[in-house]
Amino acid sequence: MNQEEELLDLFKNTHAFIPIFQALADSERLLILLKLFYAGPNGKNVTELSGKTRLSRPAVSHHLKVLKAAGIIDSRKDGTQVYYSLNAKQKISKIESLVAELLKHLKMIDSNQDEVIEDETMERIVSKARAVIKSA
């Protein structure tokens, strides 16, 4: 596989990470994730998560919705309460694979210093990746 095909694969694969990175890009959501990380497998409900924070229950609920949509947390109903818990092992594993892929590309770039990818080529790769992503 040549460098252009490798880059195309990288762009296609990174698309799946956008919701995860968007969900992790908020400090309040990171705080909620930390609370869930230390909550254990039983998780916490909205009341427990909003306690001792400056966030209201609706704000916590909104952040939980974003985290759940990104697949980072799970929810389970227990009577009238909904408990949220971390579901990050698979996502962290995917992020690890993304970092490994990026490191592989950095090594490839270092070893191919003489092979410069022109802007036009990069734009063509990005356009191809976008087309593949839209059709998926």
Short mmCIF file of N, CA and C in Angstrom, two decimals:
data_model
loop_
_atom_site.label_atom_id
_atom_site.label_comp_id
_atom_site.label_asym_id
_atom_site.label_seq_id
_atom_site.Cartn_x
_atom_site.Cartn_y
_atom_site.Cartn_z
N MET A 1 0.86 -1.18 0.00
CA MET A 1 0.00 0.00 0.00
C MET A 1 0.91 1.24 0.00
N ASN A 2 0.63 2.17 -0.91
CA ASN A 2 1.47 3.37 -0.97
C ASN A 2 1.01 4.42 0.04
N GLN A 3 1.80 5.49 0.14
CA GLN A 3 1.53 6.50 1.15
C GLN A 3 0.17 7.16 0.95
N GLU A 4 -0.22 7.38 -0.29
CA GLU A 4 -1.52 8.01 -0.57
C GLU A 4 -2.67 7.11 -0.09
N GLU A 5 -2.58 5.81 -0.36
CA GLU A 5 -3.62 4.88 0.09
C GLU A 5 -3.65 4.79 1.62
N GLU A 6 -2.46 4.82 2.24
CA GLU A 6 -2.38 4.80 3.71
C GLU A 6 -3.08 6.02 4.30
N LEU A 7 -2.83 7.19 3.71
CA LEU A 7 -3.46 8.41 4.20
C LEU A 7 -4.98 8.38 4.00
N LEU A 8 -5.41 7.84 2.88
CA LEU A 8 -6.85 7.72 2.63
C LEU A 8 -7.49 6.84 3.70
N ASP A 9 -6.85 5.72 4.02
CA ASP A 9 -7.36 4.85 5.09
C ASP A 9 -7.40 5.58 6.42
N LEU A 10 -6.37 6.35 6.72
CA LEU A 10 -6.32 7.09 7.97
C LEU A 10 -7.48 8.07 8.08
N PHE A 11 -7.74 8.82 7.00
CA PHE A 11 -8.84 9.78 7.01
C PHE A 11 -10.19 9.08 7.18
N LYS A 12 -10.37 7.96 6.51
CA LYS A 12 -11.63 7.22 6.62
C LYS A 12 -11.82 6.70 8.04
N ASN A 13 -10.76 6.20 8.64
CA ASN A 13 -10.86 5.62 9.99
C ASN A 13 -11.05 6.69 11.06
N THR A 14 -10.49 7.86 10.89
CA THR A 14 -10.60 8.89 11.92
C THR A 14 -12.00 9.49 11.99
N HIS A 15 -12.78 9.34 10.96
CA HIS A 15 -14.13 9.90 10.96
C HIS A 15 -14.96 9.34 12.11
N ALA A 16 -14.75 8.08 12.45
CA ALA A 16 -15.51 7.44 13.53
C ALA A 16 -15.19 8.05 14.90
N PHE A 17 -14.08 8.77 15.00
CA PHE A 17 -13.67 9.33 16.29
C PHE A 17 -14.24 10.71 16.56
N ILE A 18 -14.83 11.34 15.57
CA ILE A 18 -15.32 12.71 15.73
C ILE A 18 -16.31 12.83 16.89
N PRO A 19 -17.35 11.98 16.99
CA PRO A 19 -18.27 12.12 18.13
C PRO A 19 -17.59 11.93 19.49
N ILE A 20 -16.62 11.04 19.54
CA ILE A 20 -15.90 10.81 20.80
C ILE A 20 -15.13 12.05 21.20
N PHE A 21 -14.37 12.61 20.26
CA PHE A 21 -13.57 13.79 20.57
C PHE A 21 -14.45 14.99 20.89
N GLN A 22 -15.59 15.12 20.21
CA GLN A 22 -16.50 16.21 20.53
C GLN A 22 -17.06 16.05 21.94
N ALA A 23 -17.38 14.82 22.30
CA ALA A 23 -17.92 14.57 23.64
C ALA A 23 -16.87 14.84 24.71
N LEU A 24 -15.63 14.55 24.43
CA LEU A 24 -14.55 14.74 25.41
C LEU A 24 -14.01 16.16 25.43
N ALA A 25 -14.50 17.01 24.54
CA ALA A 25 -13.96 18.36 24.42
C ALA A 25 -14.58 19.36 25.40
N ASP A 26 -15.31 18.90 26.36
CA ASP A 26 -15.97 19.78 27.34
C ASP A 26 -15.50 19.40 28.74
N SER A 27 -15.06 20.37 29.50
CA SER A 27 -14.52 20.09 30.84
C SER A 27 -15.60 19.55 31.79
N GLU A 28 -16.83 19.98 31.64
CA GLU A 28 -17.90 19.47 32.51
C GLU A 28 -18.17 18.00 32.23
N ARG A 29 -18.13 17.62 30.94
CA ARG A 29 -18.33 16.22 30.60
C ARG A 29 -17.17 15.36 31.11
N LEU A 30 -15.97 15.91 31.06
CA LEU A 30 -14.82 15.18 31.60
C LEU A 30 -14.98 14.96 33.10
N LEU A 31 -15.49 15.96 33.79
CA LEU A 31 -15.74 15.81 35.23
C LEU A 31 -16.77 14.72 35.49
N ILE A 32 -17.84 14.71 34.69
CA ILE A 32 -18.86 13.66 34.81
C ILE A 32 -18.24 12.29 34.54
N LEU A 33 -17.40 12.21 33.52
CA LEU A 33 -16.74 10.93 33.22
C LEU A 33 -15.87 10.46 34.37
N LEU A 34 -15.15 11.38 34.99
CA LEU A 34 -14.32 11.00 36.14
C LEU A 34 -15.18 10.47 37.28
N LYS A 35 -16.31 11.14 37.52
CA LYS A 35 -17.22 10.66 38.56
C LYS A 35 -17.72 9.26 38.24
N LEU A 36 -18.05 9.03 36.97
CA LEU A 36 -18.53 7.71 36.57
C LEU A 36 -17.41 6.67 36.61
N PHE A 37 -16.20 7.09 36.31
CA PHE A 37 -15.06 6.19 36.36
C PHE A 37 -14.89 5.63 37.76
N TYR A 38 -15.02 6.50 38.74
CA TYR A 38 -14.84 6.08 40.13
C TYR A 38 -16.12 5.56 40.77
N ALA A 39 -17.23 5.60 40.04
CA ALA A 39 -18.50 5.10 40.59
C ALA A 39 -18.58 3.59 40.54
N GLY A 40 -17.76 2.98 39.72
CA GLY A 40 -17.80 1.53 39.60
C GLY A 40 -18.87 1.07 38.64
N PRO A 41 -19.11 -0.23 38.58
CA PRO A 41 -20.04 -0.79 37.58
C PRO A 41 -21.50 -0.41 37.82
N ASN A 42 -21.87 -0.05 39.05
CA ASN A 42 -23.27 0.32 39.32
C ASN A 42 -23.60 1.72 38.83
N GLY A 43 -22.59 2.55 38.67
CA GLY A 43 -22.81 3.89 38.14
C GLY A 43 -23.45 4.84 39.13
N LYS A 44 -23.91 5.95 38.58
CA LYS A 44 -24.58 6.99 39.38
C LYS A 44 -25.76 7.52 38.59
N ASN A 45 -26.74 8.08 39.33
CA ASN A 45 -27.87 8.71 38.66
C ASN A 45 -27.62 10.22 38.55
N VAL A 46 -28.53 10.92 37.89
CA VAL A 46 -28.36 12.35 37.64
C VAL A 46 -28.24 13.13 38.95
N THR A 47 -29.05 12.77 39.93
CA THR A 47 -29.00 13.48 41.22
C THR A 47 -27.63 13.34 41.86
N GLU A 48 -27.09 12.13 41.84
CA GLU A 48 -25.76 11.91 42.41
C GLU A 48 -24.68 12.65 41.63
N LEU A 49 -24.83 12.69 40.32
CA LEU A 49 -23.82 13.37 39.49
C LEU A 49 -23.89 14.89 39.61
N SER A 50 -25.09 15.42 39.85
CA SER A 50 -25.22 16.88 39.94
C SER A 50 -24.91 17.39 41.34
N GLY A 51 -24.91 16.48 42.33
CA GLY A 51 -24.58 16.88 43.70
C GLY A 51 -23.14 17.36 43.79
N LYS A 52 -22.91 18.38 44.60
CA LYS A 52 -21.59 18.96 44.82
C LYS A 52 -20.93 19.49 43.54
N THR A 53 -21.75 19.91 42.58
CA THR A 53 -21.22 20.57 41.38
C THR A 53 -22.03 21.83 41.16
N ARG A 54 -21.56 22.63 40.24
CA ARG A 54 -22.29 23.85 39.89
C ARG A 54 -23.31 23.61 38.79
N LEU A 55 -23.39 22.36 38.33
CA LEU A 55 -24.31 22.02 37.25
C LEU A 55 -25.70 21.68 37.78
N SER A 56 -26.70 22.13 37.04
CA SER A 56 -28.07 21.76 37.38
C SER A 56 -28.35 20.34 36.87
N ARG A 57 -29.42 19.77 37.36
CA ARG A 57 -29.80 18.44 36.88
C ARG A 57 -30.05 18.42 35.37
N PRO A 58 -30.76 19.43 34.81
CA PRO A 58 -30.94 19.43 33.35
C PRO A 58 -29.61 19.53 32.60
N ALA A 59 -28.67 20.29 33.14
CA ALA A 59 -27.36 20.42 32.48
C ALA A 59 -26.62 19.08 32.51
N VAL A 60 -26.67 18.41 33.65
CA VAL A 60 -26.04 17.08 33.76
C VAL A 60 -26.71 16.11 32.79
N SER A 61 -28.03 16.16 32.72
CA SER A 61 -28.76 15.29 31.79
C SER A 61 -28.34 15.53 30.35
N HIS A 62 -28.16 16.78 29.99
CA HIS A 62 -27.71 17.11 28.63
C HIS A 62 -26.33 16.51 28.36
N HIS A 63 -25.40 16.70 29.29
CA HIS A 63 -24.05 16.16 29.11
C HIS A 63 -24.08 14.63 29.04
N LEU A 64 -24.91 14.00 29.84
CA LEU A 64 -25.04 12.55 29.78
C LEU A 64 -25.57 12.10 28.43
N LYS A 65 -26.49 12.85 27.87
CA LYS A 65 -27.04 12.53 26.54
C LYS A 65 -25.93 12.57 25.48
N VAL A 66 -25.07 13.58 25.55
CA VAL A 66 -23.96 13.70 24.60
C VAL A 66 -22.99 12.53 24.76
N LEU A 67 -22.65 12.21 26.00
CA LEU A 67 -21.73 11.11 26.26
C LEU A 67 -22.32 9.76 25.82
N LYS A 68 -23.61 9.61 26.03
CA LYS A 68 -24.26 8.36 25.63
C LYS A 68 -24.32 8.25 24.10
N ALA A 69 -24.60 9.36 23.42
CA ALA A 69 -24.65 9.35 21.96
C ALA A 69 -23.28 9.00 21.36
N ALA A 70 -22.22 9.39 22.06
CA ALA A 70 -20.86 9.07 21.59
C ALA A 70 -20.47 7.64 21.94
N GLY A 71 -21.32 6.96 22.73
CA GLY A 71 -21.05 5.57 23.09
C GLY A 71 -20.05 5.42 24.22
N ILE A 72 -19.83 6.48 24.98
CA ILE A 72 -18.84 6.44 26.05
C ILE A 72 -19.46 5.93 27.35
N ILE A 73 -20.76 6.13 27.51
CA ILE A 73 -21.43 5.66 28.72
C ILE A 73 -22.66 4.82 28.35
N ASP A 74 -23.08 4.03 29.31
CA ASP A 74 -24.31 3.23 29.18
C ASP A 74 -25.28 3.68 30.25
N SER A 75 -26.54 3.33 30.08
CA SER A 75 -27.53 3.62 31.12
C SER A 75 -28.35 2.36 31.39
N ARG A 76 -28.83 2.27 32.62
CA ARG A 76 -29.74 1.18 32.98
C ARG A 76 -30.78 1.75 33.92
N LYS A 77 -31.98 1.26 33.78
CA LYS A 77 -33.07 1.74 34.61
C LYS A 77 -33.26 0.81 35.80
N ASP A 78 -33.41 1.42 36.96
CA ASP A 78 -33.66 0.67 38.20
C ASP A 78 -34.84 1.36 38.88
N GLY A 79 -36.03 0.80 38.67
CA GLY A 79 -37.25 1.44 39.16
C GLY A 79 -37.47 2.73 38.40
N THR A 80 -37.54 3.85 39.11
CA THR A 80 -37.75 5.15 38.46
C THR A 80 -36.43 5.86 38.17
N GLN A 81 -35.33 5.29 38.65
CA GLN A 81 -34.02 5.92 38.49
C GLN A 81 -33.27 5.34 37.28
N VAL A 82 -32.51 6.22 36.61
CA VAL A 82 -31.63 5.80 35.53
C VAL A 82 -30.20 5.98 36.03
N TYR A 83 -29.44 4.89 35.97
CA TYR A 83 -28.04 4.93 36.40
C TYR A 83 -27.13 4.87 35.19
N TYR A 84 -26.11 5.70 35.22
CA TYR A 84 -25.16 5.80 34.12
C TYR A 84 -23.82 5.23 34.56
N SER A 85 -23.19 4.51 33.66
CA SER A 85 -21.88 3.94 33.95
C SER A 85 -20.99 4.06 32.72
N LEU A 86 -19.72 3.96 32.97
CA LEU A 86 -18.72 4.11 31.93
C LEU A 86 -18.72 2.90 31.00
N ASN A 87 -18.65 3.17 29.72
CA ASN A 87 -18.55 2.13 28.70
C ASN A 87 -17.39 2.50 27.79
N ALA A 88 -16.25 2.73 28.37
CA ALA A 88 -15.16 3.32 27.60
C ALA A 88 -14.08 2.35 27.15
N LYS A 89 -14.10 1.12 27.63
CA LYS A 89 -13.01 0.21 27.28
C LYS A 89 -12.87 0.06 25.77
N GLN A 90 -13.99 -0.14 25.09
CA GLN A 90 -13.94 -0.31 23.64
C GLN A 90 -13.52 0.99 22.96
N LYS A 91 -14.05 2.13 23.46
CA LYS A 91 -13.69 3.42 22.86
C LYS A 91 -12.22 3.74 23.09
N ILE A 92 -11.72 3.46 24.29
CA ILE A 92 -10.31 3.71 24.58
C ILE A 92 -9.43 2.83 23.70
N SER A 93 -9.86 1.60 23.50
CA SER A 93 -9.13 0.70 22.62
C SER A 93 -9.08 1.25 21.20
N LYS A 94 -10.19 1.82 20.73
CA LYS A 94 -10.22 2.42 19.40
C LYS A 94 -9.31 3.64 19.33
N ILE A 95 -9.30 4.44 20.40
CA ILE A 95 -8.43 5.61 20.43
C ILE A 95 -6.97 5.16 20.43
N GLU A 96 -6.68 4.09 21.16
CA GLU A 96 -5.32 3.54 21.14
C GLU A 96 -4.92 3.14 19.73
N SER A 97 -5.84 2.51 19.00
CA SER A 97 -5.53 2.10 17.63
C SER A 97 -5.33 3.32 16.73
N LEU A 98 -6.10 4.39 16.98
CA LEU A 98 -5.91 5.61 16.21
C LEU A 98 -4.53 6.20 16.48
N VAL A 99 -4.13 6.26 17.74
CA VAL A 99 -2.81 6.79 18.09
C VAL A 99 -1.72 5.93 17.45
N ALA A 100 -1.88 4.61 17.49
CA ALA A 100 -0.90 3.72 16.86
C ALA A 100 -0.82 3.99 15.36
N GLU A 101 -1.97 4.21 14.75
CA GLU A 101 -2.01 4.51 13.31
C GLU A 101 -1.31 5.84 13.01
N LEU A 102 -1.57 6.84 13.85
CA LEU A 102 -0.91 8.14 13.66
C LEU A 102 0.60 8.02 13.84
N LEU A 103 1.02 7.25 14.83
CA LEU A 103 2.46 7.04 15.05
C LEU A 103 3.08 6.32 13.85
N LYS A 104 2.36 5.36 13.30
CA LYS A 104 2.84 4.64 12.11
C LYS A 104 3.05 5.63 10.95
N HIS A 105 2.09 6.54 10.80
CA HIS A 105 2.22 7.53 9.72
C HIS A 105 3.37 8.49 9.98
N LEU A 106 3.58 8.86 11.24
CA LEU A 106 4.71 9.73 11.55
C LEU A 106 6.03 9.06 11.21
N LYS A 107 6.14 7.78 11.54
CA LYS A 107 7.35 7.04 11.19
C LYS A 107 7.53 6.95 9.69
N MET A 108 6.42 6.73 8.98
CA MET A 108 6.47 6.65 7.52
C MET A 108 6.92 7.98 6.93
N ILE A 109 6.40 9.06 7.49
CA ILE A 109 6.79 10.39 7.01
C ILE A 109 8.27 10.65 7.29
N ASP A 110 8.72 10.27 8.49
CA ASP A 110 10.13 10.44 8.84
C ASP A 110 11.04 9.65 7.90
N SER A 111 10.63 8.43 7.56
CA SER A 111 11.47 7.60 6.69
C SER A 111 11.38 8.02 5.23
N ASN A 112 10.33 8.76 4.86
CA ASN A 112 10.16 9.22 3.48
C ASN A 112 10.25 10.74 3.38
N GLN A 113 11.24 11.31 4.04
CA GLN A 113 11.39 12.77 4.05
C GLN A 113 11.47 13.36 2.65
N ASP A 114 12.00 12.59 1.72
CA ASP A 114 12.15 13.09 0.35
C ASP A 114 10.83 13.09 -0.41
N GLU A 115 9.87 12.27 0.03
CA GLU A 115 8.57 12.19 -0.63
C GLU A 115 7.61 13.21 -0.02
N VAL A 116 7.47 14.33 -0.68
CA VAL A 116 6.56 15.37 -0.21
C VAL A 116 5.21 15.16 -0.87
N ILE A 117 4.17 15.21 -0.07
CA ILE A 117 2.82 15.12 -0.63
C ILE A 117 2.35 16.54 -0.90
N GLU A 118 2.08 16.80 -2.15
CA GLU A 118 1.65 18.13 -2.56
C GLU A 118 0.24 18.42 -2.06
N ASP A 119 -0.09 19.69 -1.93
CA ASP A 119 -1.42 20.10 -1.44
C ASP A 119 -2.54 19.53 -2.31
N GLU A 120 -2.32 19.50 -3.62
CA GLU A 120 -3.35 18.98 -4.53
C GLU A 120 -3.61 17.50 -4.25
N THR A 121 -2.55 16.76 -4.00
CA THR A 121 -2.69 15.34 -3.69
C THR A 121 -3.44 15.17 -2.37
N MET A 122 -3.08 15.96 -1.39
CA MET A 122 -3.74 15.87 -0.09
C MET A 122 -5.23 16.22 -0.22
N GLU A 123 -5.55 17.23 -1.00
CA GLU A 123 -6.96 17.60 -1.24
C GLU A 123 -7.71 16.46 -1.92
N ARG A 124 -7.06 15.79 -2.88
CA ARG A 124 -7.70 14.66 -3.56
C ARG A 124 -7.97 13.53 -2.56
N ILE A 125 -7.01 13.27 -1.68
CA ILE A 125 -7.18 12.22 -0.66
C ILE A 125 -8.35 12.57 0.26
N VAL A 126 -8.38 13.81 0.71
CA VAL A 126 -9.46 14.25 1.61
C VAL A 126 -10.81 14.17 0.91
N SER A 127 -10.87 14.57 -0.35
CA SER A 127 -12.12 14.49 -1.11
C SER A 127 -12.60 13.06 -1.25
N LYS A 128 -11.67 12.14 -1.54
CA LYS A 128 -12.02 10.72 -1.64
C LYS A 128 -12.56 10.21 -0.31
N ALA A 129 -11.88 10.57 0.77
CA ALA A 129 -12.30 10.12 2.09
C ALA A 129 -13.70 10.65 2.42
N ARG A 130 -13.95 11.92 2.12
CA ARG A 130 -15.28 12.49 2.38
C ARG A 130 -16.36 11.78 1.58
N ALA A 131 -16.04 11.45 0.32
CA ALA A 131 -17.01 10.75 -0.53
C ALA A 131 -17.33 9.37 0.04
N VAL A 132 -16.30 8.67 0.52
CA VAL A 132 -16.51 7.35 1.11
C VAL A 132 -17.35 7.46 2.38
N ILE A 133 -17.04 8.46 3.19
CA ILE A 133 -17.76 8.65 4.45
C ILE A 133 -19.23 8.99 4.19
N LYS A 134 -19.49 9.86 3.20
CA LYS A 134 -20.88 10.22 2.89
C LYS A 134 -21.67 9.04 2.38
N SER A 135 -21.03 8.16 1.61
CA SER A 135 -21.74 7.03 1.04
C SER A 135 -21.97 5.91 2.05
N ALA A 136 -21.27 5.97 3.17
CA ALA A 136 -21.40 4.90 4.18
C ALA A 136 -22.66 5.05 5.01
#
